Tab-separated table of C-alpha atoms in Angstrom:
chain	number	residue	atom	x	y	z
K	15	MET	CA	0.000	0.000	0.000
K	16	ASP	CA	1.288	3.479	-0.893
K	17	LYS	CA	2.950	4.959	2.210
K	18	PHE	CA	1.712	8.507	1.623
K	19	LEU	CA	-1.877	7.289	1.215
K	20	LEU	CA	-1.530	5.253	4.419
K	21	ASP	CA	-0.112	8.259	6.282
K	22	CYS	CA	-3.043	10.367	5.059
K	23	LEU	CA	-5.591	7.834	6.324
K	24	ASP	CA	-3.757	7.527	9.654
K	25	LYS	CA	-3.659	11.296	10.139
K	26	VAL	CA	-7.326	11.910	9.249
K	27	LEU	CA	-8.662	9.088	11.427
K	28	ALA	CA	-6.372	10.061	14.320
K	29	GLY	CA	-7.829	13.566	14.102
K	30	ILE	CA	-11.404	12.269	14.071
K	31	PHE	CA	-10.859	10.018	17.090
K	32	SER	CA	-8.708	12.465	19.071
K	33	PRO	CA	-10.065	13.577	22.485
K	34	ALA	CA	-10.809	17.015	21.044
K	35	GLY	CA	-12.671	15.570	18.080
K	36	TRP	CA	-12.467	16.583	14.433
K	37	SER	CA	-11.391	20.214	14.076
K	38	GLY	CA	-11.032	20.399	10.315
K	39	GLY	CA	-7.865	20.992	8.344
K	40	ALA	CA	-5.851	18.177	6.752
K	41	GLU	CA	-6.949	19.400	3.313
K	42	ARG	CA	-3.959	17.796	1.600
K	43	GLU	CA	-4.623	14.437	3.221
K	44	LEU	CA	-8.358	14.582	2.520
K	45	ALA	CA	-7.667	15.430	-1.119
K	46	GLU	CA	-5.425	12.371	-1.420
K	47	LEU	CA	-8.068	10.165	0.180
K	48	THR	CA	-10.732	11.600	-2.126
K	49	ASP	CA	-8.595	10.647	-5.112
K	50	HIS	CA	-8.757	7.041	-3.851
K	51	GLY	CA	-12.526	6.812	-3.408
K	52	CYS	CA	-13.098	8.351	0.036
K	53	ALA	CA	-15.618	11.174	0.476
K	54	LEU	CA	-16.997	13.587	3.059
K	55	HIS	CA	-20.782	13.627	3.501
K	56	GLU	CA	-22.825	16.301	5.263
K	57	LEU	CA	-26.175	14.665	6.009
K	58	GLU	CA	-29.389	16.062	7.418
K	59	SER	CA	-31.142	14.493	10.397
K	60	GLY	CA	-33.006	11.279	9.554
K	61	THR	CA	-30.819	10.344	6.576
K	62	PRO	CA	-29.968	6.621	6.272
K	63	PHE	CA	-26.424	5.997	5.027
K	64	ILE	CA	-26.292	2.235	5.617
K	65	GLN	CA	-29.149	-0.102	4.709
K	66	CYS	CA	-29.512	-3.566	6.239
K	67	ASP	CA	-28.850	-6.413	3.770
K	68	PHE	CA	-27.243	-4.094	1.205
K	69	PRO	CA	-23.710	-5.069	0.054
K	70	ALA	CA	-21.110	-4.012	2.640
K	71	ARG	CA	-18.662	-2.167	0.427
K	72	THR	CA	-17.922	0.907	2.536
K	73	VAL	CA	-16.694	1.726	6.026
K	74	TRP	CA	-18.341	4.875	7.373
K	75	VAL	CA	-16.880	7.081	10.101
K	76	LEU	CA	-19.013	9.466	12.157
K	77	MET	CA	-16.955	12.655	12.505
K	78	ARG	CA	-19.567	14.751	14.278
K	79	GLY	CA	-23.312	14.597	14.830
K	80	GLY	CA	-25.436	11.684	15.969
K	81	THR	CA	-26.650	8.356	14.609
K	82	GLN	CA	-28.820	5.405	15.508
K	83	VAL	CA	-28.434	1.742	14.606
K	84	ILE	CA	-31.747	0.074	13.719
K	85	CYS	CA	-32.460	-3.655	13.382
K	86	TYR	CA	-35.562	-5.090	11.694
K	87	ASN	CA	-37.240	-8.474	11.885
K	88	ARG	CA	-39.008	-10.242	9.026
K	89	ARG	CA	-42.360	-8.718	10.013
K	90	GLY	CA	-40.935	-5.233	9.608
K	91	SER	CA	-40.798	-4.375	13.311
K	92	CYS	CA	-37.707	-2.422	14.300
K	93	SER	CA	-35.627	-1.743	17.370
K	94	VAL	CA	-32.965	0.907	17.999
K	95	GLN	CA	-29.916	-1.041	19.167
K	96	ASP	CA	-27.423	1.789	19.595
K	97	ALA	CA	-27.268	5.574	19.318
K	98	PRO	CA	-23.662	6.771	19.031
K	99	GLU	CA	-23.078	10.507	19.275
K	100	LYS	CA	-19.279	10.487	19.157
K	101	PRO	CA	-16.804	9.192	16.548
K	102	GLN	CA	-17.656	5.657	15.550
K	103	MET	CA	-16.959	3.370	12.601
K	104	PHE	CA	-19.829	1.604	10.868
K	105	GLY	CA	-19.353	-1.352	8.538
K	106	LEU	CA	-16.005	-2.362	10.017
K	107	MET	CA	-17.481	-5.328	11.887
K	108	GLU	CA	-18.939	-6.718	8.648
K	109	GLN	CA	-15.539	-6.469	6.943
K	110	ILE	CA	-13.614	-8.160	9.739
K	111	SER	CA	-16.290	-10.861	10.168
K	112	GLY	CA	-16.526	-11.504	6.443
K	113	TYR	CA	-20.222	-10.642	6.156
K	114	PRO	CA	-21.099	-9.702	2.565
K	115	ALA	CA	-23.978	-7.392	3.599
K	116	TYR	CA	-24.651	-4.850	6.333
K	117	THR	CA	-26.350	-6.341	9.383
K	118	ALA	CA	-28.304	-3.218	10.399
K	119	THR	CA	-29.579	0.102	9.111
K	120	VAL	CA	-27.822	3.251	10.328
K	121	GLU	CA	-29.226	6.775	10.016
K	122	THR	CA	-28.430	10.217	11.354
K	123	THR	CA	-30.357	11.655	14.311
K	124	ARG	CA	-29.164	15.217	13.707
K	125	PRO	CA	-27.096	17.027	11.085
K	126	SER	CA	-23.888	15.015	10.810
K	127	LEU	CA	-20.562	14.860	9.030
K	128	LEU	CA	-19.299	11.442	7.923
K	129	LEU	CA	-16.333	10.061	6.030
K	130	SER	CA	-16.839	7.105	3.702
K	131	ILE	CA	-13.881	4.809	3.026
K	132	PRO	CA	-13.914	2.018	0.412
K	133	ALA	CA	-13.767	-1.258	2.339
K	134	PRO	CA	-10.762	-2.685	0.400
K	135	LEU	CA	-8.747	0.463	1.192
K	136	MET	CA	-9.602	0.235	4.890
K	137	MET	CA	-8.764	-3.455	5.134
K	138	ASP	CA	-5.459	-3.009	3.258
K	139	ALA	CA	-4.526	-0.213	5.673
K	140	LEU	CA	-5.323	-2.356	8.711
K	141	GLU	CA	-2.896	-4.999	7.412
K	142	VAL	CA	0.095	-2.649	7.633
K	143	SER	CA	-0.681	0.187	10.079
K	144	VAL	CA	-0.331	-0.556	13.788
K	145	PRO	CA	-1.783	2.850	14.848
K	146	LEU	CA	-4.807	2.317	12.614
K	147	LEU	CA	-5.252	-1.248	13.871
K	148	ARG	CA	-5.112	0.012	17.467
K	149	LEU	CA	-7.719	2.656	16.651
K	150	ALA	CA	-9.999	0.067	15.042
K	151	LEU	CA	-9.655	-2.245	18.046
K	152	THR	CA	-10.518	0.612	20.399
K	153	ASP	CA	-13.570	1.407	18.297
K	154	LEU	CA	-14.769	-2.210	18.292
K	155	CYS	CA	-14.130	-2.535	22.045
K	156	ALA	CA	-16.320	0.528	22.666
K	157	LEU	CA	-19.059	-1.057	20.556
K	158	ALA	CA	-18.777	-4.342	22.468
K	159	GLU	CA	-18.816	-2.550	25.825
K	160	ARG	CA	-22.028	-0.715	24.964
K	161	ALA	CA	-23.659	-3.967	23.832
K	162	MET	CA	-22.641	-5.774	27.034
K	163	ASN	CA	-23.804	-2.844	29.147
K	164	ARG	CA	-27.237	-2.923	27.510
K	165	THR	CA	-27.578	-6.626	28.265
K	166	GLU	CA	-26.443	-6.074	31.846
K	167	TYR	CA	-28.840	-3.169	32.385
K	168	GLN	CA	-31.836	-5.094	31.142
K	169	ALA	CA	-30.980	-8.197	33.147
K	170	LEU	CA	-29.981	-6.645	36.476
K	171	HIS	CA	-31.830	-3.351	36.911
K	172	ARG	CA	-35.327	-1.978	37.010
K	173	PRO	CA	-36.482	-0.014	33.935
K	174	ARG	CA	-36.342	3.265	35.901
K	175	ASP	CA	-32.716	2.570	36.821
K	176	ASN	CA	-31.924	1.609	33.224
K	177	LEU	CA	-33.115	5.053	32.163
K	178	ALA	CA	-30.899	6.688	34.788
K	179	ILE	CA	-27.911	4.648	33.577
K	180	PHE	CA	-28.704	5.571	29.979
K	181	LEU	CA	-28.712	9.284	30.872
K	182	HIS	CA	-25.491	8.893	32.849
K	183	TYR	CA	-23.683	7.253	29.931
K	184	SER	CA	-25.081	9.889	27.571
K	185	CYS	CA	-23.520	12.766	29.518
K	186	ARG	CA	-20.481	11.331	31.295
K	187	GLU	CA	-18.087	12.428	28.526
K	188	ALA	CA	-19.878	15.697	27.717
K	189	LYS	CA	-17.501	18.580	27.083
K	190	GLN	CA	-19.963	21.266	28.125
K	191	PHE	CA	-23.089	21.646	30.212
K	192	PRO	CA	-26.040	21.800	30.195
K	193	HIS	CA	-25.919	18.641	28.067
K	194	VAL	CA	-28.886	18.044	25.745
K	195	ILE	CA	-29.981	14.494	24.864
K	196	ARG	CA	-30.458	14.651	21.097
K	197	ILE	CA	-32.465	11.516	20.361
K	198	THR	CA	-36.241	11.582	20.643
K	199	ARG	CA	-38.156	9.956	23.472
K	200	ARG	CA	-39.548	7.374	21.063
K	201	GLU	CA	-36.029	6.452	19.942
K	202	MET	CA	-34.919	6.294	23.571
K	203	ALA	CA	-37.851	4.043	24.464
K	204	GLU	CA	-36.986	1.710	21.574
K	205	GLN	CA	-33.355	1.526	22.629
K	206	LEU	CA	-34.321	0.771	26.251
K	207	HIS	CA	-37.093	-1.625	25.156
K	208	LEU	CA	-39.739	0.368	27.047
K	209	HIS	CA	-43.245	1.439	26.183
K	210	LEU	CA	-43.259	5.138	25.421
K	211	ARG	CA	-45.801	5.822	28.183
K	212	SER	CA	-43.572	4.025	30.693
K	213	LEU	CA	-40.567	6.076	29.593
K	214	TYR	CA	-42.470	9.309	30.294
K	215	ARG	CA	-43.396	8.018	33.760
K	216	TYR	CA	-39.833	7.049	34.661
K	217	LEU	CA	-38.559	10.332	33.275
K	218	ASP	CA	-40.960	12.237	35.537
K	219	ASP	CA	-39.605	10.240	38.500
K	220	LEU	CA	-36.016	11.164	37.658
K	221	LYS	CA	-36.960	14.823	37.247
K	222	LEU	CA	-38.567	14.825	40.719
K	223	ASP	CA	-35.344	13.358	42.116
K	224	GLY	CA	-33.310	16.143	40.515
K	225	LEU	CA	-31.442	13.855	38.130
K	226	CYS	CA	-32.462	15.567	34.893
K	227	SER	CA	-34.544	18.420	33.494
K	228	VAL	CA	-36.653	19.124	30.429
K	229	VAL	CA	-35.920	22.447	28.718
K	230	HIS	CA	-37.897	23.477	25.624
K	231	GLY	CA	-38.981	19.874	25.220
K	232	HIS	CA	-35.449	18.432	25.329
K	233	ILE	CA	-34.078	16.224	28.103
K	234	THR	CA	-31.274	18.314	29.577
K	235	ILE	CA	-28.654	17.520	32.196
K	236	THR	CA	-26.706	20.136	34.152
K	237	ARG	CA	-23.263	19.489	35.576
K	238	GLU	CA	-24.766	19.101	39.047
K	239	GLN	CA	-27.316	16.611	37.739
K	240	ALA	CA	-24.554	14.703	35.914
K	241	ASP	CA	-22.706	14.338	39.229
K	242	LEU	CA	-25.902	13.153	40.929
K	243	LEU	CA	-26.524	10.651	38.121
K	244	ALA	CA	-22.985	9.306	38.461
K	245	ALA	CA	-23.412	8.849	42.229
K	246	TYR	CA	-26.845	7.251	41.756
K	247	CYS	CA	-25.583	4.775	39.156
K	248	GLN	CA	-22.539	3.839	41.224
K	249	GLY	CA	-24.923	2.734	43.954
K	250	LEU	CA	-26.858	0.337	41.733
């Protein structure tokens, strides 16, 4: 693999996954990647960019914004399985596992910026770049941790406590407060496997306990409430 192309991919992905997040720049590197099939995409909220059962030919990287991962059964019913709002790769698991098609649908939940990378380019880079391989492993570990946490929440805690844990994990790495939960209540209910009416009831309970607020219709968490959520969840 061309060393300059590999260095460009390393630099761009390192910038996306840095603690500060994507700050722009790297025009030379992005131009080189574009010449080899990569592209930047600015998508509006509610735009699907991966469709379940479609050929898995691209690895997508969330640079900023929010997404949700949706699974469907044969009857057409759906469930939100994940809702990443920080840098995340999509389609990498299918490539590593050898699946020919995407295993879920992924769409944006707010205006988002994504980078698309041809799957062969990404896999060739992983063969030779230790920093990129480490980044991919970190990304997959974060995905696995969220999946295991969801299973643990549902098995060990009451639905009200699952909501508190969900809010805690949503704001624990927030860079500024008040922190606004971007997904809708319906999407949150689907992800927590709750009836929407039950979600509203548990949310009212948490508001009475001072663990969250609703401002202009959006679930909002202040720094003080984030600290209270952390203490509450540690006691579960």
